[in-house]
Amino acid sequence: MQFSKSTDYALHALVHLAHSERCSNVGIKELSSTLSVSESYLSKTLSKLRQDGILRAVPGVNGGYELARPADQITFLDVIQAIEGRQQLFRCSNSSSQQHQLLAEDEAAQQDQKNLATNGCLIEKVMNGAEQHLYQYLREQTIQSVLDEGLERRNHEANKR
């Protein structure tokens, strides 16, 4: 599994916006320069964040983008789903195979279940469990947590000198 460059740029743009939020909104030129990405590509990416209510566009000559909600309320999962979509990561494509049927029969026998169809794909069960752990971890990570860790590292380095 690999996330797209758009997700990478979106997360970095949000951290930049959260860091500079105390000042004002940030224009697309500054963001694209900071991230070394074209304005048009970044604009499309930020548009998805705006549509999902993560960013707000500020119109006008001095306009740009700002966070639509506090940085501690924007999770990595919010951003990833806005950019990548909300589809399931794994789908069992082989549930009618002989191997799958044997595994399902073994599980049913061990659990005294009557209906094999309710068991589902055993491989999909493992993959869905992993996906849920990933989603939980991404829900716990926020844009603010990245800023906090950056500040902590900076303070640690300053104290070493």
XYZ file of C-alpha atoms in Angstrom:
161
model
C 0.000 0.000 0.000
C 1.299 3.407 -0.912
C -0.280 6.813 -0.511
C -0.128 9.266 -3.386
C 2.078 12.347 -3.599
C -1.109 14.371 -3.159
C -1.486 13.000 0.371
C 2.134 13.873 1.095
C 1.655 17.444 -0.178
C -1.673 17.808 1.637
C -0.201 16.811 4.994
C 2.825 19.077 4.562
C 0.627 21.981 3.447
C -1.596 21.558 6.510
C 1.385 21.515 8.855
C 2.683 24.687 7.176
C -0.724 26.356 7.478
C -1.084 25.310 11.118
C 2.384 26.614 11.914
C 1.712 29.971 10.279
C -1.919 30.118 11.427
C -1.006 32.531 14.198
C -0.119 35.105 11.525
C -2.645 34.884 8.696
C -3.766 32.815 5.763
C -1.179 31.559 3.298
C -1.309 32.072 -0.454
C -0.940 29.321 -3.009
C 2.359 30.802 -4.281
C 3.959 30.563 -0.845
C 2.647 27.041 -0.293
C 3.769 25.781 -3.688
C 7.187 27.357 -3.220
C 7.567 25.889 0.269
C 6.570 22.406 -0.915
C 8.358 22.643 -4.286
C 5.261 21.649 -6.220
C 3.398 23.386 -9.042
C 0.602 25.750 -8.095
C -1.927 23.961 -10.311
C -1.191 20.520 -8.827
C -1.279 21.849 -5.270
C -4.452 23.801 -5.988
C -6.239 20.587 -7.035
C -5.034 18.852 -3.881
C -6.099 21.720 -1.612
C -9.461 21.828 -3.354
C -10.184 18.304 -2.078
C -9.307 19.426 1.458
C -11.581 22.432 1.074
C -14.464 20.259 -0.165
C -14.049 18.031 2.898
C -14.143 20.995 5.293
C -10.489 20.744 6.325
C -9.393 23.991 4.654
C -11.089 27.279 3.991
C -10.271 29.459 1.000
C -9.859 33.150 1.797
C -10.799 35.287 -1.218
C -9.212 38.559 -2.217
C -5.862 40.048 -3.132
C -4.285 38.897 0.132
C -6.298 35.693 0.131
C -5.119 32.150 0.350
C -5.887 29.189 2.532
C -6.394 28.655 6.238
C -7.424 25.736 8.406
C -11.191 25.350 8.668
C -10.869 23.850 12.148
C -8.177 23.688 14.833
C -5.065 21.642 14.035
C -5.784 19.273 16.926
C -9.092 18.372 15.256
C -7.603 17.456 11.866
C -6.502 13.830 11.886
C -4.224 12.110 9.413
C -7.155 9.824 8.587
C -9.312 12.870 7.705
C -6.668 14.061 5.262
C -5.951 10.654 3.740
C -9.630 9.959 3.178
C -10.173 13.398 1.640
C -7.346 12.816 -0.836
C -7.363 9.049 -1.419
C -11.055 8.341 -0.913
C -12.870 6.157 1.547
C -12.670 2.757 -0.107
C -11.830 -0.473 1.667
C -8.132 -1.321 1.263
C -8.575 -5.069 0.697
C -11.320 -7.088 -0.941
C -11.345 -10.865 -1.137
C -11.436 -11.839 -4.781
C -11.145 -15.574 -4.299
C -13.878 -16.547 -1.842
C -15.164 -19.304 -4.135
C -11.794 -21.082 -4.416
C -11.365 -24.630 -3.178
C -8.734 -23.486 -0.665
C -11.079 -20.864 0.754
C -13.901 -23.404 1.077
C -11.639 -25.825 2.955
C -10.514 -23.074 5.331
C -14.104 -21.969 5.879
C -15.182 -25.576 6.549
C -12.348 -26.003 9.071
C -13.330 -22.808 10.866
C -17.014 -23.787 10.871
C -16.202 -27.192 12.307
C -14.115 -25.622 15.061
C -16.817 -23.108 15.936
C -19.822 -25.415 15.416
C -21.365 -22.992 12.955
C -24.123 -24.176 10.669
C -23.828 -21.779 7.756
C -20.497 -21.496 5.928
C -21.606 -18.360 4.099
C -21.650 -16.321 7.310
C -17.964 -16.992 7.958
C -16.669 -14.797 5.153
C -13.183 -14.855 3.743
C -10.625 -15.633 6.422
C -7.885 -13.708 4.635
C -10.160 -10.687 4.311
C -10.878 -10.941 8.048
C -7.145 -10.574 8.828
C -6.687 -7.752 6.319
C -9.731 -5.866 7.610
C -8.387 -6.178 11.160
C -5.081 -4.681 10.031
C -6.948 -1.886 8.245
C -8.889 -1.068 11.404
C -5.653 -0.848 13.427
C -4.162 1.449 10.780
C -7.256 3.668 10.790
C -7.244 3.859 14.581
C -3.595 4.932 14.597
C -4.232 7.546 11.885
C -7.228 8.864 13.871
C -4.912 9.431 16.842
C -2.377 11.458 14.825
C -3.292 15.089 14.222
C -1.690 18.032 12.491
C -1.170 19.510 15.971
C 0.635 16.384 17.173
C 3.173 16.862 14.363
C 3.668 20.510 15.356
C 4.072 19.496 19.000
C 6.674 16.873 18.149
C 8.565 19.386 15.998
C 8.592 21.886 18.869
C 9.729 19.175 21.282
C 12.610 18.199 18.971
C 13.624 21.847 18.551
C 13.630 22.372 22.329
C 15.609 19.169 22.842
C 18.246 20.318 20.340
C 18.413 23.757 21.963
C 18.952 22.182 25.389
C 21.805 20.046 24.034
C 23.798 23.172 23.111
